[in-house]
Short mmCIF file of C-alpha atoms and ligand atoms in Angstrom, two decimals:
data_model
loop_
_atom_site.label_atom_id
_atom_site.label_comp_id
_atom_site.label_asym_id
_atom_site.label_seq_id
_atom_site.Cartn_x
_atom_site.Cartn_y
_atom_site.Cartn_z
CA MET A 1 9.47 14.93 -3.19
CA ASN A 2 8.80 11.47 -4.69
CA ILE A 3 10.90 8.83 -2.95
CA ILE A 4 11.35 5.06 -3.27
CA PHE A 5 12.61 3.07 -0.28
CA MET A 6 14.34 -0.12 -1.34
CA GLY A 7 15.94 -2.78 0.80
CA PRO A 8 15.61 -6.46 1.61
CA PRO A 9 12.94 -7.75 4.01
CA GLY A 10 13.74 -6.53 7.51
CA ALA A 11 16.11 -3.75 6.37
CA GLY A 12 14.07 -1.11 8.23
CA LYS A 13 11.93 0.39 5.45
CA GLY A 14 8.78 0.50 7.58
CA THR A 15 10.64 1.75 10.65
CA GLN A 16 12.27 4.61 8.74
CA SER A 17 9.06 5.43 6.84
CA ASP A 18 7.39 6.44 10.12
CA PHE A 19 10.09 9.08 10.70
CA ILE A 20 10.09 10.31 7.09
CA ILE A 21 6.34 10.84 6.86
CA GLU A 22 6.32 12.68 10.17
CA LYS A 23 9.18 15.00 9.19
CA TYR A 24 8.37 15.59 5.51
CA HIS A 25 4.57 15.20 5.53
CA ILE A 26 4.31 12.90 2.53
CA PRO A 27 2.01 9.86 2.31
CA HIS A 28 3.46 6.40 2.89
CA ILE A 29 2.58 3.93 0.13
CA ALA A 30 3.59 0.45 1.30
CA THR A 31 2.27 -2.33 -0.92
CA GLY A 32 2.84 -4.94 1.81
CA ASP A 33 0.71 -2.88 4.25
CA MET A 34 -1.96 -2.46 1.56
CA PHE A 35 -2.13 -6.23 1.02
CA ARG A 36 -2.27 -6.87 4.80
CA ALA A 37 -5.09 -4.30 5.15
CA ALA A 38 -7.00 -6.02 2.33
CA LEU A 39 -6.56 -9.36 4.08
CA LYS A 40 -7.80 -7.92 7.38
CA ASN A 41 -10.95 -6.80 5.52
CA GLU A 42 -11.19 -10.25 3.88
CA THR A 43 -11.39 -8.82 0.37
CA ALA A 44 -10.67 -10.97 -2.71
CA LEU A 45 -7.40 -9.05 -3.17
CA GLY A 46 -6.32 -9.81 0.40
CA LEU A 47 -7.11 -13.51 0.17
CA GLU A 48 -5.30 -13.76 -3.18
CA ALA A 49 -2.23 -11.88 -1.86
CA LYS A 50 -2.03 -14.03 1.31
CA LYS A 51 -1.14 -17.14 -0.71
CA TYR A 52 1.98 -15.46 -2.04
CA MET A 53 2.91 -13.53 1.10
CA ASP A 54 2.86 -16.54 3.43
CA ALA A 55 5.04 -18.45 0.98
CA GLY A 56 7.52 -15.54 0.78
CA LYS A 57 6.79 -15.04 -2.93
CA LEU A 58 5.83 -11.84 -4.71
CA VAL A 59 2.21 -11.06 -5.49
CA PRO A 60 1.87 -11.03 -9.34
CA ASP A 61 3.01 -7.79 -10.98
CA GLU A 62 -0.35 -7.07 -12.60
CA VAL A 63 -2.18 -7.12 -9.26
CA THR A 64 0.44 -4.97 -7.54
CA ILE A 65 0.74 -2.43 -10.35
CA ASN A 66 -3.05 -1.96 -10.37
CA ILE A 67 -3.30 -1.14 -6.66
CA VAL A 68 -0.47 1.38 -7.00
CA LYS A 69 -2.07 2.96 -10.06
CA GLU A 70 -5.29 3.46 -8.10
CA ARG A 71 -3.43 4.85 -5.08
CA LEU A 72 -1.58 7.41 -7.21
CA GLN A 73 -4.93 8.81 -8.40
CA GLU A 74 -5.64 10.03 -4.88
CA ASP A 75 -5.13 13.72 -4.19
CA ASP A 76 -2.78 13.34 -1.22
CA THR A 77 -0.02 11.96 -3.49
CA LYS A 78 0.16 15.09 -5.66
CA ASP A 79 2.83 16.85 -3.58
CA GLY A 80 4.98 13.82 -3.00
CA PHE A 81 4.97 10.25 -1.74
CA LEU A 82 7.16 7.61 -0.18
CA PHE A 83 7.06 4.13 -1.72
CA ASP A 84 8.02 1.32 0.66
CA GLY A 85 8.42 -2.10 -0.95
CA PHE A 86 7.37 -0.98 -4.44
CA PRO A 87 8.66 -1.42 -7.10
CA ARG A 88 10.05 -4.88 -6.44
CA THR A 89 10.62 -6.15 -9.98
CA ILE A 90 11.94 -4.56 -13.17
CA ALA A 91 8.44 -4.92 -14.69
CA GLN A 92 6.96 -2.93 -11.76
CA ALA A 93 9.67 -0.25 -12.11
CA LYS A 94 8.95 0.16 -15.81
CA ALA A 95 5.19 0.29 -15.18
CA LEU A 96 5.79 2.97 -12.53
CA ASP A 97 7.90 5.06 -14.93
CA GLU A 98 5.08 4.88 -17.45
CA MET A 99 2.40 5.77 -14.89
CA LEU A 100 4.34 8.75 -13.60
CA SER A 101 5.29 10.13 -16.99
CA GLY A 102 1.59 10.03 -17.94
CA MET A 103 0.96 12.24 -14.90
CA ASN A 104 3.94 14.56 -15.53
CA ARG A 105 5.60 13.34 -12.40
CA ASN A 106 8.87 11.56 -11.73
CA ILE A 107 10.89 9.82 -9.03
CA ASP A 108 13.37 12.15 -7.29
CA LEU A 109 15.28 9.69 -5.13
CA VAL A 110 15.76 5.97 -4.59
CA ILE A 111 17.19 5.09 -1.19
CA ASN A 112 18.35 1.56 -0.47
CA ILE A 113 18.80 0.46 3.14
CA ASP A 114 21.65 -2.02 3.04
CA VAL A 115 21.80 -4.80 5.67
CA PRO A 116 23.54 -8.22 5.43
CA PHE A 117 21.32 -11.32 5.29
CA ASP A 118 22.38 -12.91 8.63
CA THR A 119 21.24 -9.76 10.47
CA LEU A 120 17.98 -9.66 8.50
CA LEU A 121 16.93 -13.13 9.67
CA LYS A 122 17.37 -12.03 13.31
CA ARG A 123 15.42 -8.83 12.68
CA LEU A 124 12.51 -10.67 11.05
CA SER A 125 12.21 -13.38 13.70
CA GLY A 126 12.13 -10.82 16.54
CA ARG A 127 9.82 -8.30 14.89
CA ARG A 128 6.50 -7.38 16.50
CA ILE A 129 3.89 -5.19 14.81
CA CYS A 130 1.06 -3.14 16.28
CA LYS A 131 -2.36 -4.48 15.27
CA SER A 132 -3.88 -0.99 15.39
CA CYS A 133 -1.33 1.46 13.95
CA GLY A 134 1.22 -0.85 12.25
CA ALA A 135 4.24 0.46 14.20
CA SER A 136 7.17 -1.95 14.10
CA TYR A 137 9.21 -3.14 17.14
CA HIS A 138 11.88 -5.74 17.83
CA VAL A 139 11.98 -7.83 21.01
CA GLU A 140 15.73 -7.20 21.35
CA PHE A 141 16.81 -4.29 19.10
CA ASN A 142 13.81 -1.96 19.43
CA PRO A 143 11.52 -3.18 22.25
CA SER A 144 8.27 -1.51 23.23
CA LYS A 145 8.26 -0.03 26.75
CA VAL A 146 5.64 -2.54 27.92
CA GLU A 147 5.96 -6.03 26.41
CA GLY A 148 3.22 -6.75 23.85
CA VAL A 149 1.85 -3.17 23.91
CA CYS A 150 2.45 -0.41 21.33
CA ASP A 151 4.19 2.73 22.72
CA LYS A 152 2.42 4.96 20.21
CA CYS A 153 -1.23 3.89 20.51
CA GLY A 154 -1.50 1.19 23.19
CA GLY A 155 -2.47 -1.41 20.55
CA GLU A 156 -1.67 -5.12 20.83
CA LEU A 157 1.58 -6.34 19.23
CA TYR A 158 1.64 -9.46 17.01
CA THR A 159 4.09 -11.47 14.87
CA ARG A 160 3.55 -11.33 11.09
CA SER A 161 2.64 -14.71 9.59
CA ASP A 162 5.50 -14.41 7.05
CA ASP A 163 8.15 -13.78 9.73
CA ASN A 164 8.71 -17.50 10.40
CA GLU A 165 12.17 -18.76 9.43
CA GLU A 166 11.11 -20.65 6.30
CA SER A 167 9.09 -17.78 4.73
CA ALA A 168 11.83 -15.31 5.72
CA ARG A 169 14.48 -17.36 3.89
CA VAL A 170 12.33 -17.54 0.75
CA ARG A 171 11.69 -13.76 0.98
CA LEU A 172 15.42 -13.09 1.06
CA GLU A 173 15.94 -15.37 -1.94
CA THR A 174 13.08 -13.66 -3.79
CA TYR A 175 14.71 -10.31 -3.01
CA THR A 176 18.05 -11.44 -4.49
CA ASN A 177 16.50 -12.82 -7.67
CA GLU A 178 13.77 -10.31 -8.40
CA THR A 179 14.35 -7.05 -6.53
CA LYS A 180 18.14 -6.62 -6.34
CA PRO A 181 18.39 -6.01 -10.12
CA LEU A 182 16.56 -2.72 -9.46
CA ILE A 183 19.76 -1.33 -7.93
CA ALA A 184 21.45 -1.26 -11.35
CA TYR A 185 18.20 0.01 -12.94
CA TYR A 186 18.13 3.10 -10.71
CA GLN A 187 21.91 3.56 -10.70
CA GLU A 188 21.73 3.96 -14.47
CA LYS A 189 19.10 6.65 -14.02
CA GLY A 190 21.32 8.49 -11.51
CA LEU A 191 18.66 8.24 -8.77
CA TYR A 192 20.25 5.62 -6.51
CA HIS A 193 21.53 6.24 -2.95
CA GLU A 194 22.50 3.76 -0.27
CA VAL A 195 22.55 3.98 3.52
CA ASN A 196 24.17 1.62 6.00
CA GLY A 197 21.20 -0.06 7.73
CA LEU A 198 23.39 -1.69 10.39
CA GLN A 199 23.52 1.57 12.34
CA SER A 200 21.04 2.55 15.05
CA VAL A 201 17.52 3.52 13.91
CA GLU A 202 18.38 7.21 14.65
CA ASP A 203 21.65 7.14 12.68
CA VAL A 204 20.00 5.48 9.68
CA PHE A 205 17.34 8.20 9.77
CA ASN A 206 19.98 10.97 9.96
CA ASP A 207 21.71 9.57 6.86
CA ILE A 208 18.39 9.38 5.00
CA ALA A 209 17.50 12.95 5.99
CA LYS A 210 20.88 14.16 4.68
CA ILE A 211 20.17 12.54 1.31
CA ILE A 212 16.67 14.06 1.14
CA GLU A 213 17.86 17.50 2.15
CA GLY A 214 20.84 17.38 -0.22
CA LYS A 215 18.48 16.90 -3.11
P1 AP5 B 1 6.50 -6.07 2.91
O1 AP5 B 1 5.48 -5.82 3.93
O2 AP5 B 1 6.96 -4.95 2.05
O3 AP5 B 1 7.72 -6.77 3.60
P2 AP5 B 1 9.27 -6.79 3.25
O4 AP5 B 1 9.78 -6.05 2.08
O5 AP5 B 1 9.57 -8.23 3.29
O6 AP5 B 1 9.91 -5.93 4.31
P3 AP5 B 1 9.54 -5.93 5.78
O7 AP5 B 1 8.30 -5.18 6.03
O8 AP5 B 1 9.63 -7.35 6.28
O9 AP5 B 1 10.81 -5.18 6.40
P4 AP5 B 1 11.10 -3.64 6.58
O10 AP5 B 1 12.24 -3.28 5.69
O11 AP5 B 1 9.87 -2.80 6.51
O12 AP5 B 1 11.67 -3.68 8.07
P5 AP5 B 1 11.07 -3.11 9.45
O13 AP5 B 1 11.17 -1.63 9.47
O14 AP5 B 1 9.76 -3.72 9.78
O15 AP5 B 1 5.99 -7.22 1.93
C1 AP5 B 1 5.42 -8.41 2.43
C2 AP5 B 1 4.96 -9.29 1.30
O16 AP5 B 1 3.95 -8.60 0.53
C3 AP5 B 1 6.03 -9.67 0.25
O17 AP5 B 1 6.79 -10.78 0.67
C4 AP5 B 1 5.17 -9.94 -0.97
O18 AP5 B 1 4.55 -11.20 -0.89
C5 AP5 B 1 4.07 -8.87 -0.86
N1 AP5 B 1 4.46 -7.62 -1.55
C6 AP5 B 1 4.66 -6.40 -0.99
N2 AP5 B 1 5.02 -5.49 -1.93
C7 AP5 B 1 5.04 -6.17 -3.12
C8 AP5 B 1 5.35 -5.79 -4.44
N3 AP5 B 1 5.74 -4.54 -4.75
N4 AP5 B 1 5.27 -6.74 -5.41
C9 AP5 B 1 4.87 -7.99 -5.12
N5 AP5 B 1 4.59 -8.43 -3.87
C10 AP5 B 1 4.66 -7.52 -2.89
O19 AP5 B 1 12.20 -3.68 10.45
C11 AP5 B 1 12.38 -5.08 10.66
C12 AP5 B 1 12.75 -5.34 12.13
O20 AP5 B 1 14.04 -4.79 12.39
C13 AP5 B 1 11.79 -4.68 13.13
O21 AP5 B 1 11.65 -5.54 14.21
C14 AP5 B 1 12.52 -3.39 13.53
O22 AP5 B 1 12.16 -2.97 14.84
C15 AP5 B 1 13.98 -3.79 13.43
N6 AP5 B 1 14.86 -2.70 13.01
C16 AP5 B 1 14.61 -1.74 12.07
N7 AP5 B 1 15.67 -0.91 11.94
C17 AP5 B 1 16.62 -1.37 12.80
C18 AP5 B 1 17.95 -0.93 13.13
N8 AP5 B 1 18.51 0.13 12.52
N9 AP5 B 1 18.63 -1.64 14.05
C19 AP5 B 1 18.08 -2.72 14.66
N10 AP5 B 1 16.82 -3.18 14.41
C20 AP5 B 1 16.11 -2.51 13.49
MG1 MG B 2 7.82 -3.20 6.04
#
């Protein structure tokens, strides 16, 4: 199954991805995580991406499309994948269609996690991420058992540099202008599904699982 997770920053894409990959055994391809990993390794790609990420802007399409193209060449994606945060522009969606058709593959489902903007700002400002395994927590809505420590691996929790209020506002604006038009793009293709992201993490996951299993 080839799935795209859409949704504004803070909607819960990363949180839900953890459940999906565990249940359906498909690789998680999150362009934001790939850029953050590149930055951690101080590669040219990471340093280039940081400029855009910290400002809440999108990394240029050409750069993003290339890293996805390379990732899709890897064997583990052959039996399915879960995209989180890609595509994010119409140009990326068209490039993805082209890439996949050249590989005789296609997207099966697009799932958008819908959450209103006032809630998203609260989610982003309270988010904490594990330095080691990338698991996502929230100081109020989804706290770790021990403050500052990951439940899953014991790693140290940190705040993402783009989760400050100013970057978060720009990210939401960028989403409205550049990513939201993808809803109509995938509706026209008959691939689009939406879940109510205001529910508990478990209920959002149950709704997503119903969509996947109804396919
Ligand atoms: P990326 O890393 O993809 O960030 P994002 O899309 O802004 O989304 P987030 O990761 O912030 O949110 P999420 O939906 O994963 O929410 P989460 O599960 O963590 O991208 C970062 C940057 O990289 C971009 O700004 C851009 O610069 C660049 N980039 C990435 N992809 C790109 C692309 N394709 N093209 C160009 N540039 C690209 O949850 C958020 C919080 O809410 C957590 O604290 C969580 O615990 C909590 N939470 C989750 N679910 C619930 C719930 N149901 N109830 C209550 N709280 C909840
Ligand atoms: Mg994420």
